CSV table of C-alpha atoms and ligand atoms in Angstrom, one decimal:
chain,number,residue,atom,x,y,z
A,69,UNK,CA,-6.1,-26.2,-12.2
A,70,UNK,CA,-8.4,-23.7,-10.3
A,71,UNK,CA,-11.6,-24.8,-9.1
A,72,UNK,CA,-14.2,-22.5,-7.7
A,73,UNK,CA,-17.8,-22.8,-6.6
A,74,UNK,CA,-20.2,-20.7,-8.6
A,75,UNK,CA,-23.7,-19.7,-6.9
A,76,UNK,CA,-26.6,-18.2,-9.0
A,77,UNK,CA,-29.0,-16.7,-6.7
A,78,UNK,CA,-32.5,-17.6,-6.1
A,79,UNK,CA,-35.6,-14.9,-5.7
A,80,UNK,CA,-32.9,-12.3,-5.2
A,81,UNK,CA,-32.9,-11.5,-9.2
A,82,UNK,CA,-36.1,-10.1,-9.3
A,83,UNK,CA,-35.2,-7.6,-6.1
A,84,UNK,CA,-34.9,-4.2,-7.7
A,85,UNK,CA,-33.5,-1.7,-5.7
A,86,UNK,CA,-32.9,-3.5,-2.9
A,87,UNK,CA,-30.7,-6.0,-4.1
A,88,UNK,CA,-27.3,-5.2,-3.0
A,89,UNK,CA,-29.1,-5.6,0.5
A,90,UNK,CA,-30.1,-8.9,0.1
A,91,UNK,CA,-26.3,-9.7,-2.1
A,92,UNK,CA,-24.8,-8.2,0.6
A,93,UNK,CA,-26.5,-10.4,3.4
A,94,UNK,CA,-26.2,-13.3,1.4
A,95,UNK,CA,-22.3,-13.4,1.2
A,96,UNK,CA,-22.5,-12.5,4.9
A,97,UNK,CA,-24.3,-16.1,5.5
A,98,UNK,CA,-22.2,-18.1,3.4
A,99,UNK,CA,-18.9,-17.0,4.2
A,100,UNK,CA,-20.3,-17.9,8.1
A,101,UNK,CA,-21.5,-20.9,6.6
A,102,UNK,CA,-18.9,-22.5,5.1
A,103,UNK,CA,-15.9,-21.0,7.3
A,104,UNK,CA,-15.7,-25.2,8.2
A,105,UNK,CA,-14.2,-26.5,4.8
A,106,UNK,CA,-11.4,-23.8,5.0
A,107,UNK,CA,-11.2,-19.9,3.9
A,108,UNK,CA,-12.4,-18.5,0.6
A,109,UNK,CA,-13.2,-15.2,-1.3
A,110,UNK,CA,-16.4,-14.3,-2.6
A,111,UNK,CA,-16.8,-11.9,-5.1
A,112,UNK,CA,-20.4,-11.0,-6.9
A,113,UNK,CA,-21.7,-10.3,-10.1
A,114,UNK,CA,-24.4,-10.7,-12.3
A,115,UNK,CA,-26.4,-12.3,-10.0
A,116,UNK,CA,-23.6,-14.8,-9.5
A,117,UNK,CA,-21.9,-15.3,-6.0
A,118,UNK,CA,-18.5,-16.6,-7.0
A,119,UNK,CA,-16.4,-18.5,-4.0
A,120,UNK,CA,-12.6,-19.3,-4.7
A,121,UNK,CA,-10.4,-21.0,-2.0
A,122,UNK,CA,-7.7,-19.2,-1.1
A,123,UNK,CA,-5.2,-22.0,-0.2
A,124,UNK,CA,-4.9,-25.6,-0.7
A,125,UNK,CA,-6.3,-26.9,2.6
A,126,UNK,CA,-9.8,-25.8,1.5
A,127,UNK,CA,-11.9,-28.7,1.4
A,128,UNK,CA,-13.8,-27.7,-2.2
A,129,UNK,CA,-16.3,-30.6,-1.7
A,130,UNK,CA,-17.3,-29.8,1.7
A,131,UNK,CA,-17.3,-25.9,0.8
A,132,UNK,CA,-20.2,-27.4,-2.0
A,133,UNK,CA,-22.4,-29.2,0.7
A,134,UNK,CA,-22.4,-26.4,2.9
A,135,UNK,CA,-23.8,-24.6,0.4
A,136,UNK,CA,-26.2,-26.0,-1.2
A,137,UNK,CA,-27.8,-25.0,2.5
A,138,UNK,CA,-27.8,-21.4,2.2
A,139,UNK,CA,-31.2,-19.6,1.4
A,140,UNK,CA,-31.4,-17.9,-1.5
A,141,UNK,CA,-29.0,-19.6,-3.9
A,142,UNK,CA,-31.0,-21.5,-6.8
A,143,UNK,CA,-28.1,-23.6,-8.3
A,144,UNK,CA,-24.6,-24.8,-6.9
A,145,UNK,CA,-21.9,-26.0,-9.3
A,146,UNK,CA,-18.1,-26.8,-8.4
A,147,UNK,CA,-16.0,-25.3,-11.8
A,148,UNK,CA,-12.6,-25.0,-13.1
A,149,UNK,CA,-11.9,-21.6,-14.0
A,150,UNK,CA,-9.6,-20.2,-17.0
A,151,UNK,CA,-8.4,-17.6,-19.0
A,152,UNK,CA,-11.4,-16.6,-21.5
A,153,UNK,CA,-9.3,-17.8,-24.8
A,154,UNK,CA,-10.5,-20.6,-26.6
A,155,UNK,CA,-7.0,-22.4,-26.5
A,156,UNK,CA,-7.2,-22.2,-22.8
A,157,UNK,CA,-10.7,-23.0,-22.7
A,158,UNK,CA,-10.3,-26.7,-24.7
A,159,UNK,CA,-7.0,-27.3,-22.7
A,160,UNK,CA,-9.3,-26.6,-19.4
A,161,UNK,CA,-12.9,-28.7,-21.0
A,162,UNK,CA,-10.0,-31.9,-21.6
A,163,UNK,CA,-8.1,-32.2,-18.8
A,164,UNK,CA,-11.2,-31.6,-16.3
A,165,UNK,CA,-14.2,-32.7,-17.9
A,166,UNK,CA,-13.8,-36.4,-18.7
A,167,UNK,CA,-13.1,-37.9,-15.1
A,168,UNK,CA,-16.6,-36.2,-14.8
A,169,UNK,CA,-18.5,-37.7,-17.9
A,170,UNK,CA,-17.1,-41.1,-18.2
A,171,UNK,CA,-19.7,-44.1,-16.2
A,172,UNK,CA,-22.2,-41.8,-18.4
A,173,UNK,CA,-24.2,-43.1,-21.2
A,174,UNK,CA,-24.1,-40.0,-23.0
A,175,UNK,CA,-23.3,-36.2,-22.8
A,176,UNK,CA,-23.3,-33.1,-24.3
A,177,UNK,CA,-21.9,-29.7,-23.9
A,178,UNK,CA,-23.8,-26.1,-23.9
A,179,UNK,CA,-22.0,-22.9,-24.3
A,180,UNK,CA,-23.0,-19.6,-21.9
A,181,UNK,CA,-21.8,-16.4,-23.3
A,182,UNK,CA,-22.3,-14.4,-20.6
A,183,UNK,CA,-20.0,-12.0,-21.7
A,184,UNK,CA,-21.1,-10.8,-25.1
A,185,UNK,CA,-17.6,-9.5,-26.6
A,186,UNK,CA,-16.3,-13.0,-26.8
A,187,UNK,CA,-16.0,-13.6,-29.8
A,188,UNK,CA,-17.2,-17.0,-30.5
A,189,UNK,CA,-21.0,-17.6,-29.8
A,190,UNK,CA,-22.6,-20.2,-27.2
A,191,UNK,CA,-23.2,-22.9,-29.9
A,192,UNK,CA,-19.4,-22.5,-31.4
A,193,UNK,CA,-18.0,-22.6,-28.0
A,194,UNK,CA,-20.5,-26.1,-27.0
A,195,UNK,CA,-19.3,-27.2,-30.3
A,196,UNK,CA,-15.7,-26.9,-29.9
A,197,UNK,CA,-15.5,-28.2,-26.2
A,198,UNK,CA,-17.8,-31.2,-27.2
A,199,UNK,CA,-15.6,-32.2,-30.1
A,200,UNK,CA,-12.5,-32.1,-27.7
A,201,UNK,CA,-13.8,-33.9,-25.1
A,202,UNK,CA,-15.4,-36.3,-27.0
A,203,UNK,CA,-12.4,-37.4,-28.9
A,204,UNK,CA,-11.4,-38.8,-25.2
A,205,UNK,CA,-14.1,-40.5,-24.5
A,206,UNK,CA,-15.3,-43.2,-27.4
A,207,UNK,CA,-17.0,-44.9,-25.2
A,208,UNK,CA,-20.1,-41.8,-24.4
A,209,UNK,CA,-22.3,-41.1,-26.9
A,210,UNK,CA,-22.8,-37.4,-27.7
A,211,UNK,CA,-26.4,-36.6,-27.1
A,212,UNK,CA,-27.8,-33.1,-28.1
A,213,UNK,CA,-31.6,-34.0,-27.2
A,214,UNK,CA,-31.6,-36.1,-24.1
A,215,UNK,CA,-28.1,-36.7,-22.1
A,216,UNK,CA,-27.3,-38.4,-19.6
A,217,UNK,CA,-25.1,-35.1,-18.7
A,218,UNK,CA,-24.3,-32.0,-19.5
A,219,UNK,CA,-21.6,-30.1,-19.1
A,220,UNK,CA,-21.7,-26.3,-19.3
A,221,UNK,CA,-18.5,-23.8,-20.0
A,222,UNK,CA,-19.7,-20.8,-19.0
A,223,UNK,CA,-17.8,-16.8,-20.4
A,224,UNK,CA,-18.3,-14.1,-17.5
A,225,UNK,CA,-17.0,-11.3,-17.1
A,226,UNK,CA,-13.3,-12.1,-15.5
A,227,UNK,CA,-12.8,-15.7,-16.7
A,228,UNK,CA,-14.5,-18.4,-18.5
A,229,UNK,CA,-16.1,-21.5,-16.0
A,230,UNK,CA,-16.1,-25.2,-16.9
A,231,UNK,CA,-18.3,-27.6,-15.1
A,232,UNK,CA,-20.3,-31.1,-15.4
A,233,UNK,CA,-23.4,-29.0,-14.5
A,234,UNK,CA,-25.0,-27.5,-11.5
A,235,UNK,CA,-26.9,-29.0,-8.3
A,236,UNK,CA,-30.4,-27.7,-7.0
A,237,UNK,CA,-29.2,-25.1,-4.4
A,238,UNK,CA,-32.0,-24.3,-0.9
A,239,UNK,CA,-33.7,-21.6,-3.1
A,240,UNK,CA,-35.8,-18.9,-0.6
A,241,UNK,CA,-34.4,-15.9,0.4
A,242,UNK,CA,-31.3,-15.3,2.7
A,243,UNK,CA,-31.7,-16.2,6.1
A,244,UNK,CA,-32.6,-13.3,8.4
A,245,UNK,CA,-33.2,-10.5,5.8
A,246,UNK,CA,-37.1,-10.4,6.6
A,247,UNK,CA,-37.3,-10.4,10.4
A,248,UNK,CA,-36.9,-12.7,13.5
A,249,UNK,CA,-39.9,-14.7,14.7
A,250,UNK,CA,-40.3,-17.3,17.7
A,251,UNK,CA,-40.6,-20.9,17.0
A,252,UNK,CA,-42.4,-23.5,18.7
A,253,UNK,CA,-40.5,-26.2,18.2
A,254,UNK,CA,-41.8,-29.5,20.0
A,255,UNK,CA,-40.5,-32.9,19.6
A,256,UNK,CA,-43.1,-33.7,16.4
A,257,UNK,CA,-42.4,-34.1,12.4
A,258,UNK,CA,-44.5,-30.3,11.6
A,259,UNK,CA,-42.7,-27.7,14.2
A,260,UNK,CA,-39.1,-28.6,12.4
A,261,UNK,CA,-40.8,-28.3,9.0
A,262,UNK,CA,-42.1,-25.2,9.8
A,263,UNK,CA,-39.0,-23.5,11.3
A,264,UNK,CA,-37.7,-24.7,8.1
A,265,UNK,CA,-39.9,-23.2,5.8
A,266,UNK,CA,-40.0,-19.7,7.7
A,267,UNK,CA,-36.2,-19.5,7.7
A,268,UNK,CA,-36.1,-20.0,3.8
A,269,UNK,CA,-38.3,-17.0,3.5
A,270,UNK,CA,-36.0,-15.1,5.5
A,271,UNK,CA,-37.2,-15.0,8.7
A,272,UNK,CA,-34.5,-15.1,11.9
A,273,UNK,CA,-35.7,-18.2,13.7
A,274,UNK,CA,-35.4,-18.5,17.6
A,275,UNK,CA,-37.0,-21.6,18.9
A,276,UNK,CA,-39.2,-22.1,22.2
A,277,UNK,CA,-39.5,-25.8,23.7
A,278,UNK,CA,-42.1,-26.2,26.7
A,279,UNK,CA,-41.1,-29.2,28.9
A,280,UNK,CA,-43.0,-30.5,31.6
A,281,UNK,CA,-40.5,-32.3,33.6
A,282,UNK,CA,-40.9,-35.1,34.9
A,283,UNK,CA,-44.3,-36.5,33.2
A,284,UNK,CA,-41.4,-35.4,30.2
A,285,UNK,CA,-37.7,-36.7,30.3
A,286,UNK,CA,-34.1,-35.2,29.6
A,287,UNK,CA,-34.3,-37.2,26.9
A,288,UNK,CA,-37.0,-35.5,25.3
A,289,UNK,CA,-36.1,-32.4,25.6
A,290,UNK,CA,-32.8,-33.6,24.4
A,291,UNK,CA,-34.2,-35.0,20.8
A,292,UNK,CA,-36.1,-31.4,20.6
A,293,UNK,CA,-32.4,-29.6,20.4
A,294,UNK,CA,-31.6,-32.4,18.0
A,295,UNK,CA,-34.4,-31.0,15.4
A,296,UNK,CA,-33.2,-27.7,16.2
A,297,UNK,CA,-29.1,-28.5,15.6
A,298,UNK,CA,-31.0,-30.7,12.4
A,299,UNK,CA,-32.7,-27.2,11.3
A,300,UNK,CA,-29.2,-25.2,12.1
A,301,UNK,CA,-27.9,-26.9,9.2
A,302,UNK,CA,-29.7,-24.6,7.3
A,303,UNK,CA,-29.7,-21.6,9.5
A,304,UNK,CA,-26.2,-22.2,11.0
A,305,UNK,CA,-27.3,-21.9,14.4
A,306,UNK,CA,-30.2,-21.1,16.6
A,307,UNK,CA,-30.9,-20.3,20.2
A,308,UNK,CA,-33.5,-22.5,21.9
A,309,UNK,CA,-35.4,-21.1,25.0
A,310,UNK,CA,-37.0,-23.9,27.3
A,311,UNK,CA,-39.5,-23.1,29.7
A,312,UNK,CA,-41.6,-25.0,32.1
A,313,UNK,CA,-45.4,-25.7,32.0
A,314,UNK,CA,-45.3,-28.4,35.1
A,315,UNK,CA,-46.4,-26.4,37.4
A,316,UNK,CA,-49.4,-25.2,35.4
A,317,UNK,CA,-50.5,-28.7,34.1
A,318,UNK,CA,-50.4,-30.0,37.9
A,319,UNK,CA,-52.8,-26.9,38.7
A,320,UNK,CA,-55.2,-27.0,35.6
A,321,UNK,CA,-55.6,-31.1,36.4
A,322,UNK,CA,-56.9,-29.7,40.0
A,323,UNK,CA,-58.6,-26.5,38.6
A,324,UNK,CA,-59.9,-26.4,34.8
A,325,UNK,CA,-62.7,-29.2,33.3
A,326,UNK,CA,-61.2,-31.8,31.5
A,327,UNK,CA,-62.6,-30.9,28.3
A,328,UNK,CA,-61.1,-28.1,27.8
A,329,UNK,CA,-57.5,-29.0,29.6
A,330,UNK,CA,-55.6,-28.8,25.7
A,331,UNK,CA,-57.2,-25.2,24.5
A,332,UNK,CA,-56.3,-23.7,28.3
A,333,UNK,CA,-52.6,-25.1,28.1
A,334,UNK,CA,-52.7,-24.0,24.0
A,335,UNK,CA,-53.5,-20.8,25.3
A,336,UNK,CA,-51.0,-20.2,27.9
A,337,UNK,CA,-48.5,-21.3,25.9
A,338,UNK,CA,-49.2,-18.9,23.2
A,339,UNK,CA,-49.4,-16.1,25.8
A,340,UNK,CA,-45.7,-17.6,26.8
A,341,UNK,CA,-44.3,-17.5,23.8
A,342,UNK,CA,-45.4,-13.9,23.0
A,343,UNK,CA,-43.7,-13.1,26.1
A,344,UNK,CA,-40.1,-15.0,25.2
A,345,UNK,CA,-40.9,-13.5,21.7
A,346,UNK,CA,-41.4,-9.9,22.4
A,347,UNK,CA,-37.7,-9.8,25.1
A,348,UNK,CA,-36.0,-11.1,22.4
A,349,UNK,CA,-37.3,-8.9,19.8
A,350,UNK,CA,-38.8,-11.5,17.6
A,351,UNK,CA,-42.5,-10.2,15.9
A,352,UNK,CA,-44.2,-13.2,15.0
A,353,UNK,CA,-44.6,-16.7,16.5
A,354,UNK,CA,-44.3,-19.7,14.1
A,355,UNK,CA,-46.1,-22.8,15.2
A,356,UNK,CA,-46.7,-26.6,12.6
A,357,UNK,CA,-50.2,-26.3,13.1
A,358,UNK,CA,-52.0,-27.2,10.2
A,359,UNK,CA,-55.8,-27.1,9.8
A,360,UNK,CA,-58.0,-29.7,11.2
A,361,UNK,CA,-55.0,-32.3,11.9
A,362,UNK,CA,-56.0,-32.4,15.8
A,363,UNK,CA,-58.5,-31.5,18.1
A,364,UNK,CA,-57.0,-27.7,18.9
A,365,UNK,CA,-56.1,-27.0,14.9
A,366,UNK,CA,-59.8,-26.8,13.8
A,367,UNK,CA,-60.8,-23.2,12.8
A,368,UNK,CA,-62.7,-22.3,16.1
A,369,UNK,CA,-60.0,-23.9,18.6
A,370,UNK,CA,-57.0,-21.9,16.4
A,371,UNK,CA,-59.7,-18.6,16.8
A,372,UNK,CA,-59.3,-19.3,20.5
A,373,UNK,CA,-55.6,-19.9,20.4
A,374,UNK,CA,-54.7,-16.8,18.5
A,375,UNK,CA,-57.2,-14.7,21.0
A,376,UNK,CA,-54.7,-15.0,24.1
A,377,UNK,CA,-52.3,-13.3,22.1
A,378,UNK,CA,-51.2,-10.0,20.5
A,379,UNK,CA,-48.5,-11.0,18.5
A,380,UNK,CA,-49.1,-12.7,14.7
A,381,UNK,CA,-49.1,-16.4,14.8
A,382,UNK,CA,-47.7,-17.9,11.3
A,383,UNK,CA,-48.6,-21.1,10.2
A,384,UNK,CA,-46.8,-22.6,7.5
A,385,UNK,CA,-48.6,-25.1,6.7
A,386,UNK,CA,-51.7,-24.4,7.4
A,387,UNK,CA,-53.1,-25.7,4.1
A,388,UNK,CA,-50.4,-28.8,3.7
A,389,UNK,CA,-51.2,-32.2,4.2
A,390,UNK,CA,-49.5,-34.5,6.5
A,391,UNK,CA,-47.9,-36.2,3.9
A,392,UNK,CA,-46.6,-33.2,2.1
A,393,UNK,CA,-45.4,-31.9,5.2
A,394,UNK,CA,-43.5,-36.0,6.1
A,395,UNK,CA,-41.9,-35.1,2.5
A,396,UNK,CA,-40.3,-32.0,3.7
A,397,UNK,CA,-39.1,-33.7,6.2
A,398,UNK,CA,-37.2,-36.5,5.0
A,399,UNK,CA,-35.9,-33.8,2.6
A,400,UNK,CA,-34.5,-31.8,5.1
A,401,UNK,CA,-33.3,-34.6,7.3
A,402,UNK,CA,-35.6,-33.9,10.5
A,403,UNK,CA,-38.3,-37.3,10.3
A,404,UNK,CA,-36.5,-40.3,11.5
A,405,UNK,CA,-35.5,-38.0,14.8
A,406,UNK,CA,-39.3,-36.6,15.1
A,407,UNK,CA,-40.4,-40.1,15.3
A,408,UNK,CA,-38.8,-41.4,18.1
A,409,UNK,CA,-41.1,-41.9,20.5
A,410,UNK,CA,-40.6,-39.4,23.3
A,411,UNK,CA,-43.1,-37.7,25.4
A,412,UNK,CA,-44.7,-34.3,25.0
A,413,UNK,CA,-46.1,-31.7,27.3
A,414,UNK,CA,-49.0,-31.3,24.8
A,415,UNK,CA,-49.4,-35.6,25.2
A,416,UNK,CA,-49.1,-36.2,29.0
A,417,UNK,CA,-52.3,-34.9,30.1
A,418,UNK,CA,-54.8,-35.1,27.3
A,419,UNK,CA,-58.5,-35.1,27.7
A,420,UNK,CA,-60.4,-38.1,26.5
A,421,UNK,CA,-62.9,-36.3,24.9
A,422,UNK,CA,-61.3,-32.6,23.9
A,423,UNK,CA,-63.5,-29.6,22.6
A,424,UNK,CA,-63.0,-29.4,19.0
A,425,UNK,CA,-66.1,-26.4,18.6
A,426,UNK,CA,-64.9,-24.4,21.8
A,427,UNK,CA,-66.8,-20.8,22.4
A,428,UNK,CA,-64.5,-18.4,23.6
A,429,UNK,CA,-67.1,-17.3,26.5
A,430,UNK,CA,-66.8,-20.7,27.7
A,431,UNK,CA,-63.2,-20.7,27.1
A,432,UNK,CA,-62.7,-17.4,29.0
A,433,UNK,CA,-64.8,-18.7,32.0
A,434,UNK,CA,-63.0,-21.6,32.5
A,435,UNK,CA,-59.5,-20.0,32.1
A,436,UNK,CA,-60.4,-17.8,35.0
A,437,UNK,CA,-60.8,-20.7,37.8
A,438,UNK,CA,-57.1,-20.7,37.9
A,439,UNK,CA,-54.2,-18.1,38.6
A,440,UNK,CA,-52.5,-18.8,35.0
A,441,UNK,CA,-50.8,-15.2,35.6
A,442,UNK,CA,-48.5,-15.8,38.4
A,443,UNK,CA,-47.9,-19.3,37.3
A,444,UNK,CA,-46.7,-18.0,33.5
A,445,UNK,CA,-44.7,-15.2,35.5
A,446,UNK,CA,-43.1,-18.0,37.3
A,447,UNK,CA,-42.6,-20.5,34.4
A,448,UNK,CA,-41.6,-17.2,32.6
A,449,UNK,CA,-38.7,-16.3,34.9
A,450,UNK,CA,-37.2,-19.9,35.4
A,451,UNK,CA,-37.1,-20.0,31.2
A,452,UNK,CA,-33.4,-21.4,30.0
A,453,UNK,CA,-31.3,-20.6,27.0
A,454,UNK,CA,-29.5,-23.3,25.1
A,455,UNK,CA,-27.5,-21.9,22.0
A,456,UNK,CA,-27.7,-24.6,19.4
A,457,UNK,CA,-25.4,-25.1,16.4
A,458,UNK,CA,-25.2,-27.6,13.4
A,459,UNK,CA,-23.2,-30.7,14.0
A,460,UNK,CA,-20.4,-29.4,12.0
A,461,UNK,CA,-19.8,-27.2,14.3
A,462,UNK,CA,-20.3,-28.7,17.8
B,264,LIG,P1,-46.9,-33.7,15.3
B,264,LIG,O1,-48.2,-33.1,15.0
B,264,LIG,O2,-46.0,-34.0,14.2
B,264,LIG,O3,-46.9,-34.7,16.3
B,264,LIG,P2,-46.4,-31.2,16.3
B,264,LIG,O4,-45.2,-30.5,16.8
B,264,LIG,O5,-47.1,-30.5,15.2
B,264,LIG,O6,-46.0,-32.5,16.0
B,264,LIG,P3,-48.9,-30.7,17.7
B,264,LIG,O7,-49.5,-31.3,18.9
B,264,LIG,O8,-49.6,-30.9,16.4
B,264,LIG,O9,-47.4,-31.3,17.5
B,264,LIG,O10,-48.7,-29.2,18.1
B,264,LIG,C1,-49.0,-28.1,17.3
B,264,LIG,C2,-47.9,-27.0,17.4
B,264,LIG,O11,-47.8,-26.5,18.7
B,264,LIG,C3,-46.6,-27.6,17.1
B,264,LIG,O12,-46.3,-27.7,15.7
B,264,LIG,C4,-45.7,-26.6,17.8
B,264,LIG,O13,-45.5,-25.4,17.0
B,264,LIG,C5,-46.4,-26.3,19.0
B,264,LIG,N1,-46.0,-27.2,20.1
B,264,LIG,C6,-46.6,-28.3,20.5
B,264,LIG,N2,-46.0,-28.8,21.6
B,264,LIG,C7,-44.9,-28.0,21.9
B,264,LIG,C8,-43.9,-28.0,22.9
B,264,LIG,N3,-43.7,-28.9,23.7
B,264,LIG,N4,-43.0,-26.9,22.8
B,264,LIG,C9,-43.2,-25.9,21.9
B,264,LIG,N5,-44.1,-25.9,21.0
B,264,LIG,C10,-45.0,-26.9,20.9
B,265,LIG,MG1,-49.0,-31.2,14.4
């Protein structure tokens, strides 16, 4: 028996003309994606990505995991395929179905007549599937309203597709259509979240770590290209620039008032990352800010932020809660390495009392009782690159 995986696309429906760029971009991804479970053809159609191994060593279930990972697919099922002839169909819907229904409580089976000249309609084709399968299982009740399980066959326009329903696939739209942006990933629960989010609208992530070695360890920056390789598993692989701020916290301790130590080392960092942005042609910084969790994310200290900069600064969640943003999280697989407890440049020298109402004049004047330029030139030019990958892959 032939078994395929069957994608139906996400937001990429409602793309009018442009769809075949987004289609096109989209098989690019996943045949990238899930090169690891062996090698496959993918053929589109109707909004429909269809993937069919092309030998026995493809691993099918691993093929399926991968995915369910790929922005811009809304639903993921693993089918047998046949001939579209009823005979064929039933002979399919028997000898594939049951292993898949029994340890149910009930089931039922819905018809999809995609293709229109078939000449039996959706609720003749459910009915005669559901008769044929049930006869082999006695033991599941057949249940129209509420099942335990449904199993769908499916007429299209080559062949007809038998499955024990479809999987929630990443929904979004398909990585790196809409633009590539700058990431400031630290070792915390909201940078990874945010990445996250960004990349399922599309945007081309590249991450940015500052480390401030050796008030930070190996270690930490180590868990920080964790995240990232825990984010590649949805964007199959990332590069991660690290750059040093050491140099500039020893001077601001020396230099700046105490007060205002965070929104000075916010704002050189922003200036930083425009600068790692802009040689790597990304247009946007991403940061997990989110309004009024800290100190620096009120309104007035993210005014003063965003003023060292000419680049847009996008903030995902902005307007989420901490605990939306934990669920996200734990959904994607990122919290329980965000909360080991590892240092961070933004932690090792924090003021006691910071400004959470600062007034850029103030801000400005006590920016300028240090050389930040020739220091961020310097940190600038000693900036690493690490290219990260999933763990499949490493
Ligand atoms: P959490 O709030 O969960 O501890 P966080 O990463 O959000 O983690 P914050 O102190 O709230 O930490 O920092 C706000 C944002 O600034 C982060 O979301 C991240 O985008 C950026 N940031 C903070 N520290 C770093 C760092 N060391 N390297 C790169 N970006 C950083
Ligand atoms: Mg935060």
């Amino acid at each position: 028996m032939k078994e395929i995986i069957l994608c139906k696309y996400g937001e990429i429906v409602l793309k009018g003309l442009n769809k075949p760029y987004f289609e096109s971009a989209l098989t690019k991804e996943m045949k990238f994606r899930i090169a690891p479970a062996g090698e496959f053809e993918f053929f589109h159609s109707q909004s429909i990505l269809y993937i069919t191994p092309k030998n026995d060593s493809c691993d099918i279930e691993l093929a399926l995991e991968l995915a369910k990972k790929v922005f811009g697919i809304a639903t993921v099922a693993r089918a047998a395929e046949c001939e579209k002839d009823m005979d064929k169909i039933i002979e399919t819907a028997v000898a594939y179905l049951p292993d898949k229904i029994r340890g149910h409580r009930s089931f039922k089976v819905t018809g999809k007549r995609g293709d229109k000249r078939f000449p039996l309609t959706s609720p003749e084709i459910a009915t005669a599937v559901g008769s044929a399968v049930g006869d082999l299982l006695p033991e599941v009740d057949v249940d129209l309203k509420n099942p335990e399980i449904t199993a769908v066959v499916e007429i299209r326009e080559n062949c007809a597709y038998i499955h024990a329903g479809s999987e929630r696939g990443a929904g979004g739209i398909p990585y790196g259509t809409c633009g590539k942006a700058t990431l400031l990933l630290s070792g915390g629960i909201d940078s990874p979240v945010a990445g996250y989010m960004m990349a399922r609208r599309g945007a081309l992530i590249e991450a940015l770590h500052f480390e401030s070695f050796p008030y930070t360890s190996e270690r930490a920056e180590e868990k920080v290209a964790e995240l990232a390789s825990l984010v590649c598993e949805y964007t199959g692989r990332m590069r991660m620039k690290v750059i040093s701020l050491t140099e500039i916290q020893e001077e601001m301790t020396k230099k700046v008032n105490e007060e205002y130590f965070t929104l000075l080392l916010r704002r050189s960092m922003m200036r930083l990352a425009e600068r790692a942005a802009k040689a790597s042609g990304c247009m946007a910084l991403i940061t997990g800010e989110s309004l009024g969790q800290v100190a620096s994310q009120t309104m007035p200290a993210l005014v003063t932020t965003d003023n060292a900069v000419n680049i847009p600064v996008l903030r995902p969640l902005i307007g989420m809660d901490k605990e939306e943003i934990i669920e996200i999280s734990r959904k994607i697989g990122t919290f329980e390495t965000s909360i080991q407890p590892y240092e961070d440049c933004c932690t090792v020298f924090t003021p006691r009392h910071p400004k959470t109402r600062p007034e850029l004049d103030r801000v400005l004047a006590e920016e300028a009782k240090m050389d930040f330029k020739t220091l961020e030139d310097r940190a600038f030019e000693s900036m690493r690159i690490r290219e990260i990958r999933r763990a499949i892959d490493a």
